[in-house]
GROMACS .gro file of C-alpha atoms in nm:
model
  379
    1MET     CA    1   1.019   2.925   1.752
    2ALA     CA    2   0.768   3.173   1.895
    3ALA     CA    3   0.991   3.251   2.195
    4GLN     CA    4   1.308   3.277   1.982
    5VAL     CA    5   1.469   3.007   2.200
    6SER     CA    6   1.724   2.776   2.041
    7LEU     CA    7   1.664   2.403   2.074
    8VAL     CA    8   1.872   2.089   2.039
    9GLU     CA    9   1.626   1.819   1.936
   10SER     CA   10   1.727   1.456   1.980
   11GLY     CA   11   1.590   1.106   1.981
   12THR     CA   12   1.701   0.745   2.009
   13ALA     CA   13   1.565   0.407   1.902
   14GLY     CA   14   1.775   0.103   1.982
   15TYR     CA   15   2.121   0.156   1.836
   16LEU     CA   16   2.010   0.453   1.626
   17GLY     CA   17   1.967   0.816   1.718
   18GLN     CA   18   2.000   1.173   1.599
   19VAL     CA   19   2.075   1.523   1.724
   20GLN     CA   20   1.942   1.829   1.542
   21PRO     CA   21   2.008   2.192   1.647
   22LEU     CA   22   1.717   2.426   1.574
   23LEU     CA   23   1.776   2.801   1.554
   24LYS     CA   24   1.510   3.050   1.445
   25ASP     CA   25   1.587   3.219   1.112
   26ASN     CA   26   1.909   3.017   1.076
   27THR     CA   27   1.799   2.655   1.037
   28GLU     CA   28   1.495   2.471   0.912
   29CYS     CA   29   1.250   2.379   1.185
   30PHE     CA   30   1.158   2.030   1.300
   31ASP     CA   31   0.805   2.057   1.154
   32PHE     CA   32   0.932   2.106   0.800
   33ASN     CA   33   1.234   1.877   0.819
   34GLN     CA   34   1.149   1.568   0.615
   35SER     CA   35   1.498   1.424   0.614
   36ILE     CA   36   1.470   1.292   0.970
   37VAL     CA   37   1.348   0.934   0.976
   38LEU     CA   38   1.199   0.791   1.291
   39PHE     CA   39   1.410   0.484   1.338
   40GLY     CA   40   1.241   0.156   1.414
   41ALA     CA   41   1.361  -0.034   1.718
   42LYS     CA   42   1.571  -0.301   1.547
   43VAL     CA   43   1.861  -0.499   1.686
   44ILE     CA   44   2.049  -0.632   1.385
   45TYR     CA   45   2.423  -0.595   1.436
   46TRP     CA   46   2.538  -0.648   1.792
   47ASP     CA   47   2.276  -0.912   1.862
   48ARG     CA   48   2.369  -1.104   1.550
   49VAL     CA   49   2.734  -1.103   1.647
   50THR     CA   50   2.649  -1.216   1.999
   51LEU     CA   51   2.418  -1.488   1.873
   52ASN     CA   52   2.678  -1.620   1.631
   53ALA     CA   53   2.935  -1.619   1.910
   54GLY     CA   54   2.703  -1.820   2.131
   55VAL     CA   55   2.633  -2.076   1.859
   56ASN     CA   56   3.003  -2.114   1.783
   57GLY     CA   57   3.083  -2.174   2.149
   58SER     CA   58   3.295  -1.864   2.204
   59MET     CA   59   3.049  -1.710   2.449
   60ALA     CA   60   3.065  -1.742   2.824
   61PRO     CA   61   2.956  -2.091   2.934
   62ASN     CA   62   2.654  -1.965   3.129
   63GLY     CA   63   2.483  -1.863   2.801
   64ALA     CA   64   2.396  -1.517   2.933
   65GLY     CA   65   2.413  -1.371   2.584
   66LEU     CA   66   2.147  -1.606   2.450
   67ARG     CA   67   1.930  -1.541   2.754
   68ASP     CA   68   1.958  -1.166   2.705
   69GLN     CA   69   1.823  -1.193   2.351
   70ARG     CA   70   1.508  -1.380   2.449
   71THR     CA   71   1.189  -1.173   2.470
   72LEU     CA   72   1.035  -1.241   2.810
   73SER     CA   73   0.670  -1.328   2.851
   74LEU     CA   74   0.440  -1.130   3.077
   75LYS     CA   75   0.481  -1.387   3.353
   76ASP     CA   76   0.860  -1.383   3.317
   77ASN     CA   77   0.865  -1.003   3.344
   78VAL     CA   78   0.653  -1.008   3.661
   79GLU     CA   79   0.885  -1.265   3.820
   80LEU     CA   80   1.195  -1.073   3.706
   81PHE     CA   81   1.054  -0.748   3.847
   82VAL     CA   82   0.987  -0.902   4.190
   83ASP     CA   83   1.326  -1.074   4.197
   84SER     CA   84   1.520  -0.761   4.094
   85VAL     CA   85   1.338  -0.546   4.355
   86ASN     CA   86   1.430  -0.800   4.627
   87ARG     CA   87   1.794  -0.800   4.517
   88LEU     CA   88   1.814  -0.418   4.512
   89ALA     CA   89   1.645  -0.398   4.853
   90ALA     CA   90   1.893  -0.651   4.997
   91ARG     CA   91   2.183  -0.443   4.866
   92LEU     CA   92   2.048  -0.128   5.031
   93ARG     CA   93   1.993  -0.304   5.365
   94SER     CA   94   2.329  -0.483   5.382
   95GLY     CA   95   2.572  -0.256   5.198
   96PRO     CA   96   2.705   0.097   5.225
   97GLU     CA   97   2.491   0.212   4.930
   98THR     CA   98   2.221   0.467   5.012
   99THR     CA   99   2.105   0.504   4.652
  100ILE     CA  100   2.155   0.279   4.350
  101SER     CA  101   2.192   0.437   4.007
  102PHE     CA  102   2.119   0.257   3.684
  103ASP     CA  103   2.415   0.097   3.511
  104LYS     CA  104   2.380  -0.122   3.205
  105ASP     CA  105   2.661  -0.340   3.339
  106ASP     CA  106   2.481  -0.389   3.672
  107ASP     CA  107   2.258  -0.698   3.638
  108ASP     CA  108   2.030  -0.597   3.926
  109THR     CA  109   1.948  -0.252   3.788
  110LEU     CA  110   1.934  -0.382   3.429
  111ASP     CA  111   1.683  -0.652   3.528
  112PHE     CA  112   1.472  -0.396   3.715
  113VAL     CA  113   1.462  -0.151   3.422
  114THR     CA  114   1.396  -0.431   3.170
  115ALA     CA  115   1.108  -0.577   3.371
  116ALA     CA  116   0.955  -0.241   3.463
  117SER     CA  117   0.965  -0.110   3.104
  118ASN     CA  118   0.820  -0.434   2.965
  119LEU     CA  119   0.536  -0.429   3.217
  120ARG     CA  120   0.453  -0.074   3.113
  121SER     CA  121   0.476  -0.177   2.746
  122ALA     CA  122   0.233  -0.463   2.809
  123ALA     CA  123  -0.014  -0.221   2.970
  124TYR     CA  124  -0.012   0.006   2.662
  125GLY     CA  125   0.024  -0.257   2.389
  126ILE     CA  126   0.387  -0.172   2.305
  127ASN     CA  127   0.635  -0.432   2.189
  128ARG     CA  128   0.851  -0.562   2.473
  129GLN     CA  129   1.231  -0.529   2.468
  130THR     CA  130   1.505  -0.778   2.545
  131ARG     CA  131   1.785  -0.713   2.793
  132TRP     CA  132   2.020  -0.649   2.500
  133GLU     CA  133   1.787  -0.386   2.359
  134VAL     CA  134   1.770  -0.213   2.696
  135LYS     CA  135   2.151  -0.210   2.703
  136ALA     CA  136   2.155  -0.064   2.353
  137ILE     CA  137   1.912   0.209   2.452
  138ALA     CA  138   2.124   0.300   2.753
  139THR     CA  139   2.442   0.313   2.545
  140THR     CA  140   2.281   0.513   2.267
  141ASN     CA  141   2.130   0.757   2.517
  142ALA     CA  142   2.475   0.817   2.666
  143ILE     CA  143   2.626   0.887   2.322
  144VAL     CA  144   2.342   1.116   2.218
  145SER     CA  145   2.361   1.301   2.550
  146GLY     CA  146   2.725   1.382   2.481
  147LEU     CA  147   2.640   1.502   2.131
  148ILE     CA  148   2.365   1.725   2.271
  149VAL     CA  149   2.616   1.891   2.506
  150LEU     CA  150   2.858   1.955   2.217
  151GLN     CA  151   2.588   2.119   2.004
  152ALA     CA  152   2.463   2.320   2.304
  153LEU     CA  153   2.815   2.457   2.358
  154HIS     CA  154   2.819   2.579   1.996
  155LEU     CA  155   2.487   2.754   2.055
  156LEU     CA  156   2.605   2.920   2.376
  157ARG     CA  157   2.919   3.044   2.200
  158CYS     CA  158   2.710   3.164   1.901
  159ASN     CA  159   2.936   2.950   1.683
  160TYR     CA  160   2.654   2.870   1.443
  161SER     CA  161   2.883   2.758   1.159
  162ALA     CA  162   2.996   2.461   1.372
  163LEU     CA  163   2.641   2.330   1.428
  164ARG     CA  164   2.568   1.995   1.267
  165ASN     CA  165   2.293   1.738   1.240
  166VAL     CA  166   2.444   1.417   1.379
  167HIS     CA  167   2.309   1.066   1.320
  168LEU     CA  168   2.414   0.736   1.474
  169GLN     CA  169   2.429   0.463   1.212
  170TYR     CA  170   2.505   0.095   1.178
  171LYS     CA  171   2.845   0.133   1.006
  172PRO     CA  172   3.113   0.018   1.253
  173SER     CA  173   3.384   0.209   1.063
  174VAL     CA  174   3.180   0.533   1.058
  175PRO     CA  175   2.935   0.521   1.350
  176LEU     CA  176   2.854   0.894   1.330
  177SER     CA  177   2.743   1.090   1.026
  178THR     CA  178   2.722   1.470   1.025
  179ILE     CA  179   2.514   1.690   0.796
  180THR     CA  180   2.541   2.066   0.750
  181LEU     CA  181   2.229   2.245   0.869
  182SER     CA  182   1.979   2.348   0.604
  183LYS     CA  183   1.852   2.703   0.575
  184PRO     CA  184   1.488   2.777   0.664
  185ASN     CA  185   1.245   2.685   0.392
  186PRO     CA  186   1.063   2.998   0.275
  187GLY     CA  187   0.740   2.800   0.238
  188CYS     CA  188   0.734   2.666   0.595
  189GLY     CA  189   0.415   2.752   0.779
  190VAL     CA  190   0.577   2.733   1.125
  191CYS     CA  191   0.919   2.894   1.145
  192ARG     CA  192   0.854   3.157   0.877
  193ASP     CA  193   0.563   3.313   1.066
  194THR     CA  194   0.613   3.653   1.228
  195TYR     CA  195   0.560   3.612   1.603
  196ALA     CA  196   0.452   3.877   1.850
  197LEU     CA  197   0.345   3.882   2.216
  198VAL     CA  198   0.041   4.080   2.331
  199LEU     CA  199  -0.041   4.142   2.696
  200CYS     CA  200  -0.416   4.167   2.738
  201ASN     CA  201  -0.723   4.113   2.953
  202PRO     CA  202  -0.924   3.859   2.749
  203SER     CA  203  -1.250   3.949   2.925
  204ARG     CA  204  -1.232   4.312   2.799
  205THR     CA  205  -1.031   4.290   2.476
  206LEU     CA  206  -1.232   4.273   2.154
  207LEU     CA  207  -1.107   4.057   1.869
  208GLY     CA  208  -1.146   4.345   1.621
  209ASP     CA  209  -0.939   4.583   1.835
  210MET     CA  210  -0.664   4.321   1.864
  211VAL     CA  211  -0.647   4.254   1.489
  212LYS     CA  212  -0.664   4.619   1.382
  213GLY     CA  213  -0.406   4.717   1.644
  214ILE     CA  214  -0.158   4.452   1.524
  215LEU     CA  215  -0.205   4.540   1.156
  216GLY     CA  216  -0.164   4.913   1.227
  217ALA     CA  217  -0.130   5.106   0.903
  218ASN     CA  218  -0.214   4.792   0.710
  219SER     CA  219  -0.550   4.747   0.882
  220ASP     CA  220  -0.730   4.772   0.546
  221ARG     CA  221  -0.558   4.454   0.428
  222GLU     CA  222  -0.792   4.157   0.384
  223VAL     CA  223  -0.703   3.892   0.640
  224SER     CA  224  -0.849   3.585   0.808
  225VAL     CA  225  -0.805   3.514   1.179
  226TYR     CA  226  -0.757   3.166   1.323
  227GLU     CA  227  -0.715   3.014   1.667
  228ASP     CA  228  -0.548   2.682   1.596
  229LYS     CA  229  -0.781   2.538   1.330
  230ARG     CA  230  -1.084   2.750   1.423
  231VAL     CA  231  -1.182   3.028   1.185
  232LEU     CA  232  -1.270   3.338   1.390
  233SER     CA  233  -1.314   3.579   1.099
  234ASP     CA  234  -1.250   3.627   0.730
  235PRO     CA  235  -1.296   3.919   0.486
  236ASP     CA  236  -1.663   3.829   0.429
  237TRP     CA  237  -1.749   3.750   0.791
  238ASP     CA  238  -1.636   3.973   1.079
  239ASP     CA  239  -1.921   3.918   1.327
  240ASN     CA  240  -1.672   3.808   1.595
  241PHE     CA  241  -1.487   4.140   1.581
  242GLU     CA  242  -1.733   4.276   1.840
  243ARG     CA  243  -1.684   3.981   2.075
  244THR     CA  244  -1.426   3.956   2.354
  245LEU     CA  245  -1.143   3.709   2.336
  246GLU     CA  246  -1.271   3.532   2.646
  247SER     CA  247  -1.612   3.474   2.487
  248LEU     CA  248  -1.430   3.311   2.194
  249ASN     CA  249  -1.229   3.089   2.433
  250VAL     CA  250  -0.907   3.267   2.335
  251THR     CA  251  -0.720   3.318   2.660
  252ARG     CA  252  -0.369   3.317   2.804
  253GLY     CA  253  -0.131   3.071   2.641
  254LYS     CA  254  -0.320   3.052   2.311
  255PHE     CA  255  -0.219   3.186   1.971
  256LEU     CA  256  -0.405   3.394   1.716
  257SER     CA  257  -0.295   3.366   1.353
  258ILE     CA  258  -0.358   3.656   1.114
  259VAL     CA  259  -0.335   3.515   0.762
  260ASP     CA  260  -0.313   3.735   0.453
  261GLU     CA  261  -0.602   3.646   0.225
  262GLU     CA  262  -0.404   3.712  -0.093
  263GLY     CA  263  -0.111   3.503   0.026
  264GLU     CA  264   0.139   3.782  -0.039
  265TRP     CA  265   0.254   3.835   0.323
  266GLU     CA  266   0.372   3.596   0.591
  267THR     CA  267   0.134   3.498   0.870
  268ILE     CA  268   0.142   3.699   1.195
  269THR     CA  269   0.112   3.472   1.499
  270ILE     CA  270   0.017   3.643   1.825
  271GLY     CA  271   0.084   3.488   2.164
  272LEU     CA  272  -0.143   3.603   2.446
  273SER     CA  273  -0.023   3.677   2.799
  274VAL     CA  274  -0.159   3.862   3.105
  275LEU     CA  275  -0.137   4.233   3.178
  276PRO     CA  276   0.102   4.353   3.451
  277PRO     CA  277  -0.059   4.415   3.792
  278ASN     CA  278   0.002   4.793   3.774
  279HIS     CA  279  -0.174   4.839   3.438
  280PRO     CA  280  -0.403   5.145   3.458
  281ILE     CA  281  -0.773   5.065   3.472
  282ASP     CA  282  -0.869   5.346   3.233
  283ALA     CA  283  -0.610   5.238   2.973
  284PRO     CA  284  -0.690   5.004   2.684
  285PRO     CA  285  -0.716   4.642   2.808
  286TYR     CA  286  -0.415   4.535   2.602
  287ILE     CA  287  -0.054   4.631   2.537
  288LEU     CA  288   0.062   4.597   2.178
  289PRO     CA  289   0.425   4.511   2.099
  290SER     CA  290   0.653   4.796   2.003
  291PRO     CA  291   0.743   4.805   1.724
  292LEU     CA  292   0.450   4.632   1.561
  293PRO     CA  293   0.532   4.304   1.384
  294GLN     CA  294   0.626   4.358   1.021
  295PRO     CA  295   0.569   4.040   0.820
  296ASN     CA  296   0.791   3.976   0.520
  297ARG     CA  297   0.655   3.943   0.173
  298LYS     CA  298   0.636   3.580   0.069
  299PRO     CA  299   0.872   3.482  -0.213
  300LYS     CA  300   0.701   3.397  -0.535
  301LEU     CA  301   0.734   3.032  -0.619
  302LEU     CA  302   0.870   2.971  -0.966
  303VAL     CA  303   0.638   2.736  -1.151
  304GLU     CA  304   0.814   2.534  -1.414
  305VAL     CA  305   0.602   2.534  -1.729
  306THR     CA  306   0.636   2.219  -1.935
  307PRO     CA  307   0.651   2.311  -2.305
  308ALA     CA  308   0.361   2.179  -2.505
  309THR     CA  309   0.437   1.885  -2.731
  310PRO     CA  310   0.445   2.015  -3.089
  311GLN     CA  311   0.179   1.869  -3.310
  312ARG     CA  312   0.320   1.606  -3.538
  313THR     CA  313   0.259   1.665  -3.906
  314SER     CA  314   0.110   1.364  -4.075
  315ARG     CA  315   0.325   1.224  -4.354
  316LYS     CA  316   0.024   1.070  -4.524
  317ARG     CA  317  -0.095   1.237  -4.842
  318SER     CA  318  -0.441   1.386  -4.825
  319LEU     CA  319  -0.717   1.242  -5.036
  320PRO     CA  320  -0.761   1.450  -5.355
  321ILE     CA  321  -1.111   1.604  -5.365
  322ASP     CA  322  -1.259   1.803  -5.653
  323MET     CA  323  -1.470   2.060  -5.464
  324ASP     CA  324  -1.634   2.191  -5.786
  325ASN     CA  325  -1.767   1.857  -5.910
  326ASP     CA  326  -1.780   1.675  -5.571
  327VAL     CA  327  -1.552   1.405  -5.708
  328ILE     CA  328  -1.316   1.203  -5.485
  329ASP     CA  329  -1.028   1.032  -5.655
  330LEU     CA  330  -1.024   0.676  -5.520
  331ALA     CA  331  -0.730   0.567  -5.730
  332PRO     CA  332  -0.471   0.359  -5.543
  333THR     CA  333  -0.198   0.568  -5.386
  334PRO     CA  334   0.142   0.487  -5.526
  335LYS     CA  335   0.391   0.339  -5.280
  336ARG     CA  336   0.650   0.567  -5.124
  337LEU     CA  337   0.983   0.503  -5.290
  338LYS     CA  338   1.298   0.471  -5.081
  339PRO     CA  339   1.626   0.622  -5.198
  340ASP     CA  340   1.922   0.394  -5.267
  341MET     CA  341   2.265   0.415  -5.103
  342ASN     CA  342   2.353   0.723  -5.315
  343GLY     CA  343   2.031   0.905  -5.233
  344ALA     CA  344   1.883   0.858  -5.580
  345VAL     CA  345   1.524   0.743  -5.619
  346LYS     CA  346   1.476   0.480  -5.887
  347GLY     CA  347   1.164   0.367  -6.063
  348GLN     CA  348   0.949   0.678  -6.043
  349GLY     CA  349   0.591   0.565  -6.084
  350SER     CA  350   0.351   0.701  -6.344
  351PRO     CA  351   0.028   0.883  -6.259
  352SER     CA  352  -0.291   0.684  -6.230
  353LYS     CA  353  -0.484   0.587  -6.540
  354ARG     CA  354  -0.785   0.799  -6.440
  355HIS     CA  355  -0.558   1.103  -6.393
  356ARG     CA  356  -0.408   1.061  -6.742
  357LEU     CA  357  -0.752   1.026  -6.901
  358ASP     CA  358  -0.876   1.336  -6.718
  359GLU     CA  359  -0.593   1.538  -6.864
  360GLU     CA  360  -0.692   1.421  -7.214
  361GLY     CA  361  -1.060   1.516  -7.161
  362LEU     CA  362  -1.177   1.155  -7.137
  363LEU     CA  363  -1.370   0.976  -6.862
  364LEU     CA  364  -1.329   0.608  -6.786
  365VAL     CA  365  -1.653   0.431  -6.681
  366ASN     CA  366  -1.711   0.072  -6.571
  367GLY     CA  367  -2.046   0.012  -6.751
  368PRO     CA  368  -2.354   0.164  -6.911
  369GLY     CA  369  -2.504   0.249  -6.571
  370GLU     CA  370  -2.240   0.515  -6.509
  371ILE     CA  371  -2.297   0.704  -6.837
  372ALA     CA  372  -2.442   1.054  -6.786
  373ASP     CA  373  -2.650   1.255  -7.038
  374ASP     CA  374  -2.373   1.499  -7.120
  375ILE     CA  375  -2.115   1.231  -7.204
  376ILE     CA  376  -2.036   1.128  -7.563
  377VAL     CA  377  -1.979   0.752  -7.593
  378ILE     CA  378  -1.702   0.642  -7.831
  379ASP     CA  379  -1.719   0.281  -7.943
   0.00000   0.00000   0.00000
């Protein structure tokens, strides 16, 4: 991405594989692509067919198919490696062959590759492969290699509309699936950076001169400077501005990232290279790119605001309180009446007995203890 060089990324695992063209400013980059799944090395289709054929007796009588599906032990791989090397050496000594190329249909070369790869896998704790899996890898590699060439031809012809992501899959009727390339994601922190190349002498170039020279007219903008994950400066700490790049271990082949503190502008990534041999001694110890890199303003992300749930109004009636006399009516609340089929409400209840007496100027008490001084008792 930094060198503006197109890439055709690819990978295989068993019978599966993929090809993905990568083009700066035209496609999403590999770092942000989350649709690519690293396939596990599984053998589920061809091996199953071969195994079933062997069990049903339709396989060759020597049982080579069943032998090919057996995972060899470490001892078996050592013996197979020695035996295959002896067979290949005998062929070179006795035949017209001066070199022997790998062929999945050549038992000698297949045994050599199987044993050699399994011995390496044993040394690094990797799962060993059967002969059938090695055949599958060789076949898949050949298919993917052809797909890489086709995508590379589109890139060379600048026929970007014909580029496709291609995946090998397990469907016998549709072994290849193609996907239209996705546009670059505006939030990607790799391919959306603005790249620039600076030729400099790290032993004489100060970090502050480099940053201010790249920012140019925007040198008053608050930025932070990183080398990989190291923080070299920020708006509140610029002590390293007076230090040389070499003293900060920032030399040829490394990148400096100038990050906008407010997050409004894209990151400027600077690649460092050496000055030309004829660079004047009395000139500044660096050569800035011309024109200076102009980062784009980052698009504002639309935040979807979830509307607040409206407060539900309680359907319960509030308790009647007489604020003047501090009296709470504890009379039983009448039941809510349901309308009939016609919408009419039948059997309207009457107000409570206490309420009716209050309207008539009377007070109902339960005994002599509740009688107040200002109440007239009627027998």
